[in-house]
PDB file of C-alpha atoms in Angstrom:
ATOM      1  CA  MET A   1       5.757   1.844 -14.780  1.00 40.00           C
ATOM      2  CA  VAL A   2       8.753   0.057 -13.302  1.00 39.00           C
ATOM      3  CA  PRO A   3       9.556  -3.307 -14.909  1.00 38.00           C
ATOM      4  CA  SER A   4       8.507  -6.257 -12.807  1.00 43.00           C
ATOM      5  CA  GLN A   5      10.987  -8.496 -11.143  1.00 43.00           C
ATOM      6  CA  ASP A   6       9.605 -11.495 -13.000  1.00 40.00           C
ATOM      7  CA  ALA A   7      12.485 -13.823 -12.379  1.00 38.00           C
ATOM      8  CA  PRO A   8      12.199 -15.418  -8.960  1.00 43.00           C
ATOM      9  CA  SER A   9      15.157 -14.867  -6.698  1.00 40.00           C
ATOM     10  CA  LEU A  10      16.621 -18.003  -5.201  1.00 39.00           C
ATOM     11  CA  GLY A  11      17.264 -18.350  -1.511  1.00 40.00           C
ATOM     12  CA  HIS A  12      18.768 -21.238   0.454  1.00 38.00           C
ATOM     13  CA  ARG A  13      16.332 -22.617   3.031  1.00 39.00           C
ATOM     14  CA  GLY A  14      16.554 -25.887   4.926  1.00 39.00           C
ATOM     15  CA  GLY A  15      19.127 -27.505   2.622  1.00 31.00           C
ATOM     16  CA  PHE A  16      17.319 -26.774  -0.658  1.00 33.00           C
ATOM     17  CA  LEU A  17      16.861 -23.841  -2.972  1.00 32.00           C
ATOM     18  CA  ALA A  18      13.449 -22.218  -2.732  1.00 41.00           C
ATOM     19  CA  ALA A  19      12.051 -19.671  -5.164  1.00 54.00           C
ATOM     20  CA  ARG A  20      11.079 -16.383  -3.570  1.00 70.00           C
ATOM     21  CA  LEU A  21       8.449 -14.813  -5.759  1.00 92.00           C
ATOM     22  CA  GLN A  22       8.310 -11.031  -5.831  1.00 96.00           C
ATOM     23  CA  ASP A  23       7.103  -8.176  -7.989  1.00 96.00           C
ATOM     24  CA  ALA A  24       7.364  -4.405  -7.723  1.00 97.00           C
ATOM     25  CA  PHE A  25       5.665  -1.624  -9.671  1.00 97.00           C
ATOM     26  CA  HIS A  26       4.486   1.946  -9.378  1.00 96.00           C
ATOM     27  CA  PHE A  27       1.747   4.064 -10.889  1.00 97.00           C
ATOM     28  CA  PRO A  28       0.934   7.778 -10.859  1.00 97.00           C
ATOM     29  CA  ALA A  29      -0.972   8.879  -7.748  1.00 96.00           C
ATOM     30  CA  LEU A  30      -4.295   9.068  -9.598  1.00 96.00           C
ATOM     31  CA  ASN A  31      -7.674   7.511  -8.836  1.00 95.00           C
ATOM     32  CA  THR A  32      -7.448   5.511 -12.086  1.00 96.00           C
ATOM     33  CA  SER A  33      -4.253   3.864 -10.823  1.00 97.00           C
ATOM     34  CA  VAL A  34      -6.155   2.009  -8.100  1.00 97.00           C
ATOM     35  CA  ALA A  35      -7.885  -0.266 -10.638  1.00 97.00           C
ATOM     36  CA  GLU A  36      -4.616  -0.713 -12.565  1.00 97.00           C
ATOM     37  CA  ALA A  37      -2.842  -1.808  -9.369  1.00 98.00           C
ATOM     38  CA  ARG A  38      -5.652  -4.241  -8.561  1.00 97.00           C
ATOM     39  CA  ARG A  39      -5.422  -5.784 -12.061  1.00 97.00           C
ATOM     40  CA  ARG A  40      -1.637  -6.035 -11.831  1.00 97.00           C
ATOM     41  CA  VAL A  41      -1.806  -7.797  -8.464  1.00 98.00           C
ATOM     42  CA  LEU A  42      -4.453 -10.252  -9.656  1.00 97.00           C
ATOM     43  CA  ALA A  43      -2.510 -11.112 -12.812  1.00 97.00           C
ATOM     44  CA  ARG A  44       0.744 -11.658 -10.909  1.00 96.00           C
ATOM     45  CA  LEU A  45      -0.801 -13.773  -8.148  1.00 96.00           C
ATOM     46  CA  ARG A  46      -2.644 -15.944 -10.669  1.00 94.00           C
ATOM     47  CA  GLU A  47       0.605 -16.352 -12.592  1.00 93.00           C
ATOM     48  CA  TRP A  48       2.204 -17.578  -9.364  1.00 93.00           C
ATOM     49  CA  GLY A  49      -0.650 -20.025  -8.744  1.00 92.00           C
ATOM     50  CA  ILE A  50      -2.020 -18.349  -5.614  1.00 94.00           C
ATOM     51  CA  ASP A  51      -5.472 -19.524  -4.511  1.00 93.00           C
ATOM     52  CA  GLU A  52      -8.524 -17.425  -5.423  1.00 93.00           C
ATOM     53  CA  VAL A  53      -9.414 -16.459  -1.843  1.00 94.00           C
ATOM     54  CA  ALA A  54      -5.951 -14.968  -1.333  1.00 95.00           C
ATOM     55  CA  CYS A  55      -6.175 -13.270  -4.756  1.00 96.00           C
ATOM     56  CA  ASP A  56      -9.495 -11.663  -3.791  1.00 96.00           C
ATOM     57  CA  ASP A  57      -8.175 -10.566  -0.396  1.00 96.00           C
ATOM     58  CA  ALA A  58      -4.974  -9.172  -1.907  1.00 97.00           C
ATOM     59  CA  GLN A  59      -6.920  -7.156  -4.482  1.00 97.00           C
ATOM     60  CA  LEU A  60      -9.040  -5.593  -1.750  1.00 96.00           C
ATOM     61  CA  VAL A  61      -6.017  -4.788   0.425  1.00 97.00           C
ATOM     62  CA  VAL A  62      -4.110  -3.227  -2.491  1.00 97.00           C
ATOM     63  CA  SER A  63      -7.189  -1.262  -3.489  1.00 96.00           C
ATOM     64  CA  GLU A  64      -7.603   0.170   0.014  1.00 95.00           C
ATOM     65  CA  LEU A  65      -3.918   0.983   0.502  1.00 95.00           C
ATOM     66  CA  PHE A  66      -3.540   2.544  -2.961  1.00 95.00           C
ATOM     67  CA  THR A  67      -6.698   4.584  -2.457  1.00 94.00           C
ATOM     68  CA  ASN A  68      -5.403   5.923   0.854  1.00 92.00           C
ATOM     69  CA  ALA A  69      -2.059   6.868  -0.684  1.00 93.00           C
ATOM     70  CA  VAL A  70      -3.750   8.643  -3.612  1.00 93.00           C
ATOM     71  CA  ARG A  71      -6.328  10.498  -1.505  1.00 90.00           C
ATOM     72  CA  HIS A  72      -4.400  11.338   1.633  1.00 89.00           C
ATOM     73  CA  THR A  73      -0.876  12.214   0.464  1.00 90.00           C
ATOM     74  CA  ASP A  74       0.710  14.668  -1.943  1.00 88.00           C
ATOM     75  CA  SER A  75       2.477  11.846  -3.772  1.00 93.00           C
ATOM     76  CA  ASP A  76       3.311  11.941  -7.470  1.00 95.00           C
ATOM     77  CA  LYS A  77       3.472   8.156  -7.565  1.00 95.00           C
ATOM     78  CA  VAL A  78       2.494   5.185  -5.441  1.00 97.00           C
ATOM     79  CA  SER A  79       4.620   2.043  -5.368  1.00 97.00           C
ATOM     80  CA  CYS A  80       3.674  -1.529  -4.575  1.00 97.00           C
ATOM     81  CA  GLN A  81       5.706  -4.607  -3.788  1.00 97.00           C
ATOM     82  CA  LEU A  82       4.452  -8.192  -3.518  1.00 97.00           C
ATOM     83  CA  ARG A  83       6.505 -10.990  -1.968  1.00 97.00           C
ATOM     84  CA  ILE A  84       5.701 -14.606  -1.281  1.00 95.00           C
ATOM     85  CA  ASN A  85       7.592 -16.057   1.650  1.00 91.00           C
ATOM     86  CA  GLY A  86       6.357 -19.491   2.638  1.00 89.00           C
ATOM     87  CA  ALA A  87       2.626 -19.357   3.354  1.00 90.00           C
ATOM     88  CA  ARG A  88       2.663 -15.557   3.654  1.00 94.00           C
ATOM     89  CA  LEU A  89       2.008 -12.895   1.029  1.00 97.00           C
ATOM     90  CA  ARG A  90       3.532  -9.519   1.987  1.00 97.00           C
ATOM     91  CA  ILE A  91       1.980  -6.486   0.310  1.00 98.00           C
ATOM     92  CA  GLU A  92       3.723  -3.128   0.711  1.00 97.00           C
ATOM     93  CA  VAL A  93       2.323   0.126  -0.659  1.00 97.00           C
ATOM     94  CA  ALA A  94       4.631   3.147  -0.471  1.00 96.00           C
ATOM     95  CA  ASP A  95       3.721   6.797  -0.866  1.00 94.00           C
ATOM     96  CA  GLN A  96       5.859   9.907  -0.913  1.00 91.00           C
ATOM     97  CA  GLY A  97       4.360  11.213   2.309  1.00 78.00           C
ATOM     98  CA  HIS A  98       3.838  14.902   2.905  1.00 62.00           C
ATOM     99  CA  THR A  99       1.099  14.345   5.489  1.00 59.00           C
ATOM    100  CA  PRO A 100       1.452  15.000   9.219  1.00 55.00           C
ATOM    101  CA  THR A 101      -0.551  11.993  10.423  1.00 54.00           C
ATOM    102  CA  GLU A 102       0.045   8.277  10.227  1.00 57.00           C
ATOM    103  CA  PRO A 103      -2.570   5.955   8.697  1.00 51.00           C
ATOM    104  CA  ARG A 104      -4.710   4.266  11.337  1.00 51.00           C
ATOM    105  CA  ALA A 105      -7.909   2.258  11.419  1.00 48.00           C
ATOM    106  CA  ARG A 106     -10.970   4.156  12.572  1.00 45.00           C
ATOM    107  CA  CYS A 107     -14.634   3.452  13.054  1.00 49.00           C
ATOM    108  CA  SER A 108     -16.877   5.347  10.652  1.00 45.00           C
ATOM    109  CA  GLY A 109     -20.499   6.211  11.128  1.00 46.00           C
ATOM    110  CA  ALA A 110     -23.120   4.095   9.391  1.00 44.00           C
ATOM    111  CA  ASP A 111     -23.950   6.926   6.987  1.00 47.00           C
ATOM    112  CA  GLU A 112     -20.319   7.654   5.985  1.00 42.00           C
ATOM    113  CA  GLU A 113     -19.218   6.420   2.564  1.00 46.00           C
ATOM    114  CA  SER A 114     -15.540   5.969   3.403  1.00 48.00           C
ATOM    115  CA  GLY A 115     -13.169   5.488   6.301  1.00 51.00           C
ATOM    116  CA  ARG A 116     -13.311   1.725   6.773  1.00 62.00           C
ATOM    117  CA  GLY A 117     -10.397   0.747   4.525  1.00 78.00           C
ATOM    118  CA  LEU A 118      -7.829   0.019   7.206  1.00 85.00           C
ATOM    119  CA  LEU A 119     -10.415  -1.901   9.233  1.00 89.00           C
ATOM    120  CA  LEU A 120     -10.849  -4.141   6.183  1.00 90.00           C
ATOM    121  CA  VAL A 121      -7.088  -4.464   5.798  1.00 93.00           C
ATOM    122  CA  GLY A 122      -6.847  -5.515   9.445  1.00 92.00           C
ATOM    123  CA  ALA A 123      -9.663  -8.039   9.080  1.00 93.00           C
ATOM    124  CA  LEU A 124      -8.088  -9.690   6.018  1.00 94.00           C
ATOM    125  CA  SER A 125      -4.479  -9.622   7.218  1.00 95.00           C
ATOM    126  CA  GLN A 126      -2.541 -11.693   9.710  1.00 95.00           C
ATOM    127  CA  ALA A 127      -0.731  -8.454  10.562  1.00 95.00           C
ATOM    128  CA  TRP A 128      -0.313  -4.965   9.124  1.00 95.00           C
ATOM    129  CA  GLY A 129       1.600  -1.841   9.971  1.00 94.00           C
ATOM    130  CA  VAL A 130       3.272   1.371   8.886  1.00 92.00           C
ATOM    131  CA  ARG A 131       6.955   2.259   8.610  1.00 91.00           C
ATOM    132  CA  PRO A 132       8.924   5.129   7.076  1.00 90.00           C
ATOM    133  CA  ASP A 133      10.079   4.589   3.506  1.00 88.00           C
ATOM    134  CA  ASP A 134      13.775   4.461   2.659  1.00 85.00           C
ATOM    135  CA  SER A 135      13.892   8.210   1.938  1.00 83.00           C
ATOM    136  CA  GLY A 136      12.431   9.083   5.338  1.00 81.00           C
ATOM    137  CA  ARG A 137       9.799  11.376   3.751  1.00 84.00           C
ATOM    138  CA  GLY A 138       7.127   8.905   2.754  1.00 90.00           C
ATOM    139  CA  ARG A 139       5.761   5.799   4.361  1.00 92.00           C
ATOM    140  CA  VAL A 140       5.113   2.162   3.604  1.00 94.00           C
ATOM    141  CA  VAL A 141       1.912   0.496   4.712  1.00 94.00           C
ATOM    142  CA  TRP A 142       2.333  -3.274   4.711  1.00 96.00           C
ATOM    143  CA  ALA A 143       0.031  -6.228   5.214  1.00 97.00           C
ATOM    144  CA  ASP A 144       0.715  -9.954   5.556  1.00 97.00           C
ATOM    145  CA  LEU A 145      -1.945 -12.230   4.113  1.00 97.00           C
ATOM    146  CA  PRO A 146      -2.122 -16.007   4.270  1.00 94.00           C
ATOM    147  CA  HIS A 147      -2.395 -17.933   1.022  1.00 91.00           C
ATOM    148  CA  GLY A 148      -2.986 -21.516   0.032  1.00 81.00           C
ATOM    149  CA  PRO A 149      -0.083 -23.751  -0.909  1.00 64.00           C
ATOM    150  CA  LEU A 150       1.628 -23.118  -4.212  1.00 62.00           C
ATOM    151  CA  PRO A 151       1.370 -25.970  -6.726  1.00 60.00           C
ATOM    152  CA  HIS A 152       4.474 -28.131  -6.955  1.00 58.00           C
TER     153      HIS A 152
END
């Protein structure tokens, strides 16, 4: 696992210094890693004082995105980055690619057990999308979620 970026980075905004909270980690591309990622996200967001609704939504989004990366790519590892910027929580989940199609939301039949993950991500997010990763081989699926105000 990659060490977290526990120390907030400081940015200058509107004449004062504001903490920009962020964390990054990766796990092996295994089904068991999905629960580990969910626990990591919950612990970090609670540490930052994020409201419970946003914590619940973020856990679900991370779970869906990690699951997709584990099931639908030939990745050895899956990475995740969390960033708080104002009233927005950005979640990015990166895989190592190796699949010919891009993730997209689809409607599943009532009797299907899977296939609704990106619909859930879209319902919980202000916005979401897909972009190539820095290597150009994998991809990053990102989602922006609202969160309640941080305590002062």
